[in-house]
Each structure stands twice: as C-alpha cells, then as structure tokens.
Amino acid sequence: MRREINWQKFLAPASVALVGVTSRTGAESFNILENMLNSGYRARYYPVNPRVTEILGLKAYRSVLELPETPDLAVIAVPRDAVVPVVRECVAKGIDSLIVITQGFADADARGAELQAELVEVARAGGARIIGPNTLGVVNNFVNLHTSFVPFMTRCLPIGIICQSGIFLSGGVYFTGGVGIAIDVGNAADVHFDEVLEYLGQDPRLRVIALHMEGLRDGQAFLRVADRVSREKPVLVFKTGRSPAGAHAAASHSGSLAGEDEIYEAAFRRCGLIRVRNVEEMYALSKTFATYESPSGRRVAVITFTGGGGIAVLDALSDHGLEMAAFSEATVRELQSYFPAWMEVKNPLDIWPAAMAHGYPAVYRRALRQVLADPNVDAVLCVVGGNLPPEYDPLCVADVVKEEARACPHKPVLAWVFGAAHHEYAVRVEEDNVVVAYRSPDLAALALARLYEYRHRSRDRGAAVIAEPTDVCREDAVRLPAACRDGGGEDAAVVALRLLECYGLPLAPYRIAGSTAEVEVAAAAVGYPVVLKALSPDFTHKSDVGAVVLNIGGPEDLRRAVEAVRLNVAGRLPEARLTAWLVQRYCPGGVELLVGAKRDPVFGPVILCGLGGIYTEVWREVSFALPPLDCEAVEEMLRRTRAWPLLSGARGRAPANLGAVTDAVLRVSRLMQEHPEVAELDINPLRVTPEGALVLDARLVLK
Amino acid sequence: MRREINWQKFLAPASVALVGVTSRTGAESFNILENMLNSGYRARYYPVNPRVTEILGLKAYRSVLELPETPDLAVIAVPRDAVVPVVRECVAKGIDSLIVITQGFADADARGAELQAELVEVARAGGARIIGPNTLGVVNNFVNLHTSFVPFMTRCLPIGIICQSGIFLSGGVYFTGGVGIAIDVGNAADVHFDEVLEYLGQDPRLRVIALHMEGLRDGQAFLRVADRVSREKPVLVFKTGRSPAGAHAAASHSGSLAGEDEIYEAAFRRCGLIRVRNVEEMYALSKTFATYESPSGRRVAVITFTGGGGIAVLDALSDHGLEMAAFSEATVRELQSYFPAWMEVKNPLDIWPAAMAHGYPAVYRRALRQVLADPNVDAVLCVVGGNLPPEYDPLCVADVVKEEARACPHKPVLAWVFGAAHHEYAVRVEEDNVVVAYRSPDLAALALARLYEYRHRSRDRGAAVIAEPTDVCREDAVRLPAACRDGGGEDAAVVALRLLECYGLPLAPYRIAGSTAEVEVAAAAVGYPVVLKALSPDFTHKSDVGAVVLNIGGPEDLRRAVEAVRLNVAGRLPEARLTAWLVQRYCPGGVELLVGAKRDPVFGPVILCGLGGIYTEVWREVSFALPPLDCEAVEEMLRRTRAWPLLSGARGRAPANLGAVTDAVLRVSRLMQEHPEVAELDINPLRVTPEGALVLDARLVLK
C-alpha cells in the first residue's frame, strides 16, 4: 500500500534538501538551487554536496543524515548509481517526499530498469513517495516554486499540467500559454497520472488540466479518476507515441486492427477527456478553457474588416459544426444606419466600408458592441489584423476587442490575429486574459466548438445502470475455455460458439459432425440450406484454404461439398488434419457486422465493432469502446462505424434490429469481463436484419 | 481580344497617376500616395483630385486629361459611381494600365455588377487592362513598390502571391513569411489568375507562387497555365469558400455528391498545384519552398534535447509518410564516443545526456554536423527550445543550427522552435533564410513531405497520349439526346443506355418492350434470368417505387413480376404512367461501381467514380477527375475510392478487370467532351468482375 501523497510538501515545502546540487553557478551549470532562489520561492534550503562547504551562501552538507531538521522535500540529482543509496538515507532521515531528477533508469537500459525497481522498493518500504525519476519536478506558480535545473520564463494561469517530459513543464508558456501547477511525472515509477490528476482536479484555482502522456501502466485506475475529474473541469490530453513503430508486428487478426492508439482514443472518450492532436491545439484549447465561460449556443457572429478573411473564418466555423448567427432585425437596422447603402449588412460583418467613412476603431467598437447585444449571437469571432506593432498602429483594435469582451463576460469573444505584427498583437490582445488570440481561424473555431461541446456534453456519460443478463450459463462457460486449452479435442471456433451460446447470444442453428457420415445427419437436423466448414487444429482462416462451402441445398450437394473441401485443403495445406465438420444453417442477407473483443495490457477488455465479412479485412475500419458498456455507449460505437447508415435504414431500407445488436455487444462485453482467460474473441459475421441478429462464425484466442 | 498586359507598367511604372487620392495624411487617411512615397519607390507621381491644388508637395490635377504626360499606371480610388467616367478619361489620355481600388462592384449589389461590366467594356474598347476593382493593387518588393492604402511591414522573399483579398497582399509577412511580387486581382473583372500566374511563373526571382483563391471564372484557361507553371516551380493554393452554404441545395443525385470544393480539389490535383488547407500550412509551405532545395530522399534525422519532444516529432514524421533515418555505423560510433554508455545512440537523437557532460551548444553542433554528414540522412529536423530570449539564453543553439545548415545546402535542416521565447527564437533562426522555424513538428513534417513530393512528383503528369476510341458511332450518338429532349417518347434511362452503346461501352443484354405481351419475347431474347424495370416519365429512381424486379428465372415468374410492379407503382405513385418495360439479363456478383459525370460551370466536364449500388447513396464517397484522362489518371481516381481494395484483389480475391473499368471511364470522359448537351450521366452500377465490366443501369440529365 502506497502512503498518500503530501502535496503540501511537494508544492509548498517549508524546507528543501537539494542532494547533488552543483557548486557551479550561471550558464550551463544546471544549478537547481540557483534557479529556485532566482524564482523567488522562500524556504529553508539545504544543499547536500560532500565536495564543498558552501553553495550560494548556504552551508553545504555531506549527507542528508547531517541536516539539522527533516526537510519537507528532497530534490535528488546525483548520478544514477548513487540515487538508491541517497534515497535510503532520505528515508532514514524521515523525508517522505522525494523528487528524483536523475535520468538513466527505465528510460535507458536494463540496469536502469533494475535501479528504478529498487528505488521504488526502498521508498515504499520507508513510506516515502517519489516523483520521477527522469523529471524536471514541479512548478507551483502560485508561490513561485519550481525545481527545474534549467531557467525558464513562466506565467501564472489557472491551468494545471501533468506531463512525462520536462519541456511541457518548462515550456508552459508555449504549450498552454501559462501554468498554475505543473507536475512532470517523468518515468512515473511511483507517482503516476491518476494521483496527480485527482489532486489537481480538486484545486479550485485551476480551471483546466492539460496532460502530456506517453503511456499509462494501470489504465483502469486512471480512467476512474479521469472520469470523475472531467465532470468537474475540462481535461485535455496530448498523447504522443501514436505511430506504431512495429510494436504490434506479430499481432493476430483483430489484434492488428486494434492499434494501441485507438484504444487510448476509446479510453479518453470513455472518461470524457478532450484529446488534442498537436501542440497548437494544446495551446489553443488550454487558453480557451482557462479564459472563457462556455457559450450557451453555437451561433457565432464574425466581425471582420476583410471579406476574404471572413470567408476563411466561415470555412473554419463550418468545419467545426458551428453556426453563423443570423442577426436580429434590430441589429441589422442599427448597423445599416452607418453602413453604405450598396452593402447588405449580414454575418460575417465586413466593417471596412463603414470604417472608411466613419473611422476604423470607432466602427469596430460600435459594431462589436451591437453584435454582442444581439440575442441571436452566442459568441463573436473577431478578425484582427496587425501589420504594424500595436503601439505604432493607429488602426489598432486590440484594446477595443478586449474592452467590449470584458463588458460581456457570458459571450466568448475570440480573436484571429494576423498580419506582420501578429505576435505583438496577440500579446496585447491577451494581456488581461479576457480574449484569446488564435493563430488561425481554424484553431479559433476548433476551440469554440470544444468549449461549447464540453458544456453540452452528455451529463450521465457512463453512469447508466447496466442490466445484468440473467440467462447466462456461467457454469458451462467456465469449463469451456479450459476444455479448449487442455487440448480436449475441441476446435477453438466451436468453443467460441459454445461460449457465446452460454452467454445467451443467438446462434445460427449448428451441429458438429465427427465424421463424414454424421455430416448428413447434422444437416438434416439444422435444416437445408446449410453451410459446411471443416475444423482443423492446423488452420484458423477456413475460407483461405477453401474449407467453407455456402448455400448447400440438399444431401447430394452436401456430399459433393465434403469432397470439394477435402480436395481444397489437401491442395493448399497437405499436412492439415480435418478433425470434424461444422454444419450450420445457411442464413444469407442482412448486414454483416464484426463484433469483437481483445484484452489490452493497459486498459483490460476492449470491445470493437465494424463492418463484417470481407469488409473487415478490406477496409480495416473498426470502432472501439471500453466496458462496462450501456446501450447508449454501444449505439455510439456503432455510429462511428461505416456500418451505421446500413443499420439505421438509409434510403428507405428497413432499419436493422439495433436492440439485438446492442444485446449481443453487451453480452460479449460481459463475457470478456468475466473470462480473463479470453485474450481475443471475434464474432464475424454477426448477421443483422430487421428481425434480429445471428452469430454465423466466431473465433477465440485464449491467453 | 484582350490586349496583352504590360507588366512593366504595373510593377515598375516610371509615372503614376493617383486618381481620387486624398489630401489628408497620417493615421486613417488611407493615402496611397503617402504610402508609396514612404515605401521609397521613385516615380513621377501625379495626384488627381479636383478639390485641392497640392498633395504632399506635389501639384494636384483636376483630371487625368490635364496631366503633362501619359502615365504608365493609373491607380483609381474614387467613389464607385465615378469610376467608369474616370476610366473613360484614362483611356482617352492613352493610359493602358489601371488599378481600380474602389469596392462596391460585383462584390456588392446588382448596380455594382452592372458598373463592373461597363468598366470592363470601356477598358477593353480602349485597349486598357484593369487590375481590380476591389483590390489593394500590387506589391513589388524588388523595387519597394506597393499601391496599398494601408501601410504595412513587408519583407522581400522569392515568393509570388496572387490573391483575391488585400489581406494576403498587405499581410504577406504573416501569410507567407514575405513576398517578392504580390498581385491582388480583387474582383478579377479583367486581369485574372491565369495571366498573373503565367507572368509570375516566368519571373526567375520567384521560387514559389502562393495563390489565395475564392473562385475562378474560366477554369480550363487557368488549368492550362497552372499545369505549365507548376512544372517549373511549386504553386501553392489556399482555396477559401469551401463550405457549401446551401449553394447546391437543389442539386440532383450526383450533383449533390459533387460538392464544388471537390471539383476544385480535382482540378488542383490535375495541374499539379499543392493545396494548403489553412493559413498555417500556407506559411509553412511558402517559406519551405522559398528556402530549401528538395531532399533526395525521405530519410529524416531528428536532433532533440528532449525525449518527449522527439516522440512528438516521430508521430508527425510518421503521419506524413517520412522515414526515420538509420544512422550509419560510423555515425553511431562517433556519437557513442561522447554519449553516456547507458544510452543507446539512435534516431531521434536525444543529445541531452551528452550535453549535460560536455556542454549544450557544443554537443548540438557536433552531433548535427555528424548527422548531416551521414549518407543515410536526407534531411534533419532540429528540435530547438527557447525559454529565454536568444540574446539572454546561454543555451541558444539558433546560430549553431543556421551555421551547420548553411554548410550543407543540399540537405534541408528544419527547426521546430518551441518554448516561452519561441517567437524571438524563430526570428533568430530564420534570419538568413537558410533554416525555417516551424511552430509545430506537424507543420515541419508536412512541409518536408511536400518538398520531397514536389521533386519526386510524376514527371509526365497528364502528358500521356490519350488513345482515341475508333469504335464510336458518333452519328447515332448525336441524334439520341435530341430524341430524348424533344419528348420523342424515349425514356432517359434508355437513351443513356443507347448513348453508352454508341460509345462502345459494354452493356448487359437488354430489350425494350412496349407492352406486357412484348415483355416475354424480350426476356426470351436476352435470356433468363432477367431483370424487369418499368419505364415512366413520372419517376426516375425506379427502385424507390418498386418498379424493379431482379433475378426472374422464367416466364411464369416474369408475369408475376409485371403484376407486382404494376401494383407497387399504383400503390406508391397512383398517377404515374408506365410507358414501357426494360428487360435486361440479370448479372449478379462482382463489384458494383458508380461511374458518373457532370458538367461544372467553372471546369466543364468532371468524371466521378465510387462504389455503386446502395453504397453510392449510403456513404456518398466518390472521387473526381477532370478530362482529358489517361489510364494512369483513371487508376489514380479509382485508388482514391473505397472500391479500390475490392478491385485490386484484397485478401486473395481475384483482381477485377481494371482494363475494362478504365476503358469504360475513358469512354464516358470522351462522351462528355463530345456532348456538351449532356449535363449529367451516371452509370450505376458498372458491374466489374475479373472477366470484364458491364453497364447494368444508367441515368442521363440533359441541359
């Protein structure tokens, strides 16, 4: 059991030991003490460095054991082989909050991984908690504290950052515009995302939390916390390491579809995180959530002084599902009174023709104020151009935009700032944190859309009660995988069918025939037309070796089919043994779906859906979701697939029985939760018609 | 016939008349003369303003007729109603190069459109050429000329800009990083993209041309020029007005698929333009092409001082199809000599552990130089962080990156610059135009990918000789649409089939039966099984009213089918007349394609392909191409469709007969070029098997 973190000691320590701090100062000295002193944080500092007696005017100690008190926090930056002994001393001294800056642990070689494990063990045993190793530590801009060994400029904003790389801590001004509290969990050997997120979620000074994530260890623990926190405040996540890099080279059939990143994507969706795709989105959304209240609708007015710019904004708003506000009659009348007669006053509002006559900043202010007062307008995007630095620009409207925005806090006023002096303009526009300056209309529109969506998100996401299926034969189910694994003669496909049957999934009628003779009996029992499939321990993709014959109309055709399969298999896989035959009722028509599941090392069971049959392989498009699922979550997952228009009754077709599909998916989800020995399970196809759903084929992989 | 433009007079006039120039100066005066003088361009200036006698120390004239010489250029900024009279005077004076700044023409109301037409007429009659109206005019930074009424900062770079909005002219530093020559064609009443592009294409001082385009009038003229120019130098295009805005509300079936923007997209692809999706891409790509030689391969090395940043770069490179270079053994050996033993030296190269020991800028330089010398490396992306302004940052590597890049001009060295001081850093990095600083790794990767692709683009794009089909019955074909249009009793679907037959497309055997009695004869002639379709002038989507029966096995079934169709239609469209019956051989199986065509008001005939049958409507995914097409262009079009994996033989399926598909598309393309009266033509489905392709149904819309 890990001791609870004492955040006060990490983020506002009264006393700090700096173990391994250098006596050099200035450029390229990487002196943490010097940086902490420069940034203005007041504490009792204890440099620990056996080679000197004094650093920056403070007495240096040979070891933490010699310190006159037990400091709140130790910041450790000794070579990697010295880290564990230092941590032992810290624990002996009673220090329970440690930041290990040193790199070369699990981020490096096998020796490093061993050292990291030892580090955690020593700390746990001693009741201490560690941030790091391989970290820049923490930033607390509310008290001017940071533990970075490189100096940096920062800016206090109501934004929390949790990251796995120091650049997001020291570069906060670039990545998020500023930061209140930042924690670099580094290798996250001990303190991980979940605990930090829980803490920052509770801090009322933070309006938004931005995560930079390279990977999680315990996905489910994270999801529990993230789900809770994201209901209270927006949580952004920049997940890197998306590209496959060959990690899943040997993945099996549906494994190869389930790229890791898509599972992270499903997990983020599950717990309401807002994913950003790149550093520019991270910046735009962090500042947006830190600055604005959510708009009450998606009707946007655009104030522009360039028609061409207005069109670019229109494109961007449309891309992100926002609407162009239609000005009220009163607004149109007021505007038209000082716009030229030849110009139709409409949104986007190009103020230039009026500005030429009545003065630019004056018209900008008047028009912006009128538009903000219009009840048909929920938010305003201002096109602001700066080709001269604001202080030299007689046409500067930066202050106009800020002032009008401040006067109307419940309607976000965003600015697309462009022009040769856009940087200086953006600084001016953002000065008082009432307006965000975006580098492009696309980023502005994206940000506004996310702001709106966060407020109007599904309130009961994931909270629905999930009905427990009562018709599951769990006792039978438990035995089945074992039968398969123990080589009890059962084909995995048959075990899969039986397991699904136990969980109450509707199967096309089938029989297993041990011999050719039994095949005809089986066919008569299930009823013609039938499908014949050869079972073998030597192949899994039956179609590929010609071991499947569809639509067999009678006994005559059935005998021919048996012979054909024998010949096909003998031709393609001469060594393959045919151990039995699966005879199924042939059920054509309907929409063929893939309903699958796999077990992810980070998140546990993952459910996937997509078009089935050949399309699964041909297009490789599936959507993912993490259990537990409810009906709404299943429908959302189906909506994200290409199968959706087919299922929902496009172009006058009868809609498929969605209830039956949902039921099947929920049962698979339940099965995966109750059978940890199942590594992968695919139903392909699940045949769906207006009447119902039928499992036609299934595949099972055990751990 | 338009007179050829005298570009010397527009871009380096010896004398300029400024008609309507204000006598006010300074802020908000919008005084073009003042701006021209301030920017330093030397010419004989003639202000024309009847209300004053002198402006900025220059004698003012009452009218251009009074000028002491015929100036090279007249810049006209009088109220819109005065423009035509002024242009008449200019023409009378013999001025043949005019820039009309005034707005309120086709950009405004009907009166404005009339005035614009008159303007063009007067100019054409008088042998003058007009840039505008509704323009900021021109920029020629090689001689410090511009005609803008707002002052702006600019920077001379080897970039040409053609735009339809002044912000791209005055905001060049923001949109493209700088500019050599910019022309704002404004409403493009006379001088349009094609002529400007032709001219800028020939200017050896320009390395790249960036277009901001809202729309074209004569698409084919533009394509001819763009195709030529883009072979010589890269042409970027930022096309705005993508969002539909309801323009195509009443579009017909394939009309609604053929969103205008997709046609522009196809046109740009056709003539080798590089489309940028937003202003940030426009900036990144303009600077990239203006700065770098193309790399000879796509193997990229990454120098970083942050592992986390390196991973973000990896994602971005992977997204854009670039490869991570594998360092040569020699490079690894050299690097390993000063990197810590626990660290595996590999790409991305995180230099931080070595920098801590040996000094940051020194290690950066050494590593960058070694990596640039590696024969396995084609380009280098440097991660450059600046949390302090470069002049205060002891760890500043801006100059290191620039100097090493300059020493190795054939390998692009790009920089992702981040951190609190990223703006100042970017300015420093870009100072000498040898390195571009990108705001994100994504933009850097995109730019490098486009740079590589431009050099390695298909050399003979669109140049292949297109075989003329010799088996086209043009005489019959000519009569057919007329028969249909004149209400000669021919169903449009049947005319479509006949027209396709004339053009040598393979049709499923069919007969037209005028009466129920003839239906059986027809069926016997085409051979069972057959498909029955009722023809009617009162509906076009036959399936929707139950007027189609598939797979009819014999005469008995056929009779039942006729009755069923009668009942269906009577039930759904009681008023509908059934004028005839189409009896076709039933040909199931294969892949169903849509092969269609429409006539675009800007570009003329447009060919489209996609999955056919219900998928056309359900997924609405088609790809577009502009004729003339060759086999390669057709294959490219098919590759962009979802049908491609099905056609090309995914997962062991026999590949479809691509030759037959290509032949069919080429014949449709030919038909559209030869029959301007055809507004739309759809083959749906074209049934494709390994053996060949068959037209099963077609639809025709005449103008």
mmCIF file of N, CA and C in Angstrom, chain B residues 5 75 88 99 137 220 234 241 260 267 274 281 358-360 388 484 502 543 581 630 679 682 690:
data_model
loop_
_atom_site.group_PDB
_atom_site.id
_atom_site.type_symbol
_atom_site.label_atom_id
_atom_site.label_comp_id
_atom_site.label_asym_id
_atom_site.label_seq_id
_atom_site.Cartn_x
_atom_site.Cartn_y
_atom_site.Cartn_z
ATOM 1 N N ILE B 5 -0.981 42.190 -71.210
ATOM 2 C CA ILE B 5 -0.659 43.073 -70.086
ATOM 3 C C ILE B 5 0.792 43.543 -70.190
ATOM 4 N N VAL B 75 -3.836 54.651 -60.699
ATOM 5 C CA VAL B 75 -4.419 53.966 -59.540
ATOM 6 C C VAL B 75 -5.669 54.752 -59.163
ATOM 7 N N ARG B 88 -12.917 56.179 -68.494
ATOM 8 C CA ARG B 88 -13.064 56.762 -69.839
ATOM 9 C C ARG B 88 -11.989 57.822 -70.092
ATOM 10 N N ILE B 99 -5.290 50.332 -62.103
ATOM 11 C CA ILE B 99 -5.646 49.575 -60.897
ATOM 12 C C ILE B 99 -6.861 50.283 -60.295
ATOM 13 N N GLY B 137 -4.257 46.277 -55.048
ATOM 14 C CA GLY B 137 -3.310 46.520 -56.136
ATOM 15 C C GLY B 137 -2.138 45.568 -56.157
ATOM 16 N N GLN B 220 -10.786 26.194 -67.277
ATOM 17 C CA GLN B 220 -9.905 25.490 -68.204
ATOM 18 C C GLN B 220 -8.701 26.336 -68.608
ATOM 19 N N PRO B 234 6.995 25.299 -57.743
ATOM 20 C CA PRO B 234 5.824 24.904 -56.962
ATOM 21 C C PRO B 234 4.796 26.022 -56.874
ATOM 22 N N GLY B 241 -13.848 29.491 -49.202
ATOM 23 C CA GLY B 241 -15.218 29.302 -49.673
ATOM 24 C C GLY B 241 -15.515 27.835 -49.898
ATOM 25 N N GLU B 260 -18.828 21.434 -54.870
ATOM 26 C CA GLU B 260 -17.921 22.258 -55.658
ATOM 27 C C GLU B 260 -16.466 22.119 -55.229
ATOM 28 N N ALA B 267 -9.285 19.589 -59.741
ATOM 29 C CA ALA B 267 -8.613 20.462 -60.709
ATOM 30 C C ALA B 267 -7.190 20.764 -60.259
ATOM 31 N N ILE B 274 -0.286 22.477 -55.268
ATOM 32 C CA ILE B 274 -0.183 21.938 -53.912
ATOM 33 C C ILE B 274 -1.187 22.693 -53.055
ATOM 34 N N GLU B 281 -0.564 26.281 -42.858
ATOM 35 C CA GLU B 281 0.100 25.493 -43.894
ATOM 36 C C GLU B 281 0.631 26.404 -45.002
ATOM 37 N N HIS B 358 29.160 17.614 -21.620
ATOM 38 C CA HIS B 358 30.129 18.287 -22.487
ATOM 39 C C HIS B 358 29.694 19.671 -22.950
ATOM 40 N N GLY B 359 28.593 20.159 -22.477
ATOM 41 C CA GLY B 359 28.153 21.496 -22.887
ATOM 42 C C GLY B 359 27.147 21.419 -24.012
ATOM 43 N N TYR B 360 26.084 22.202 -23.859
ATOM 44 C CA TYR B 360 24.940 22.036 -24.742
ATOM 45 C C TYR B 360 25.171 22.509 -26.180
ATOM 46 N N LEU B 388 14.164 31.299 -22.909
ATOM 47 C CA LEU B 388 14.655 32.649 -22.668
ATOM 48 C C LEU B 388 14.927 33.262 -24.033
ATOM 49 N N CYS B 484 -34.518 12.388 -77.035
ATOM 50 C CA CYS B 484 -34.969 12.398 -75.645
ATOM 51 C C CYS B 484 -35.554 13.755 -75.286
ATOM 52 N N CYS B 502 -23.409 3.525 -78.120
ATOM 53 C CA CYS B 502 -22.746 4.210 -79.241
ATOM 54 C C CYS B 502 -21.270 4.451 -78.934
ATOM 55 N N SER B 543 -36.135 1.952 -58.187
ATOM 56 C CA SER B 543 -36.201 1.058 -57.020
ATOM 57 C C SER B 543 -37.098 1.644 -55.936
ATOM 58 N N TRP B 581 -41.284 -1.170 -70.838
ATOM 59 C CA TRP B 581 -40.565 -2.048 -69.917
ATOM 60 C C TRP B 581 -39.155 -2.277 -70.428
ATOM 61 N N ASP B 630 -6.132 9.870 -68.893
ATOM 62 C CA ASP B 630 -5.446 8.718 -69.468
ATOM 63 C C ASP B 630 -5.567 7.580 -68.456
ATOM 64 N N ALA B 679 -25.722 17.141 -69.332
ATOM 65 C CA ALA B 679 -25.395 17.827 -68.070
ATOM 66 C C ALA B 679 -24.875 16.829 -67.041
ATOM 67 N N ASP B 682 -24.798 9.103 -65.223
ATOM 68 C CA ASP B 682 -24.317 8.150 -64.210
ATOM 69 C C ASP B 682 -24.479 6.736 -64.728
ATOM 70 N N PRO B 690 -13.545 -10.238 -62.574
ATOM 71 C CA PRO B 690 -12.212 -10.486 -63.154
ATOM 72 C C PRO B 690 -12.274 -10.533 -64.677
#
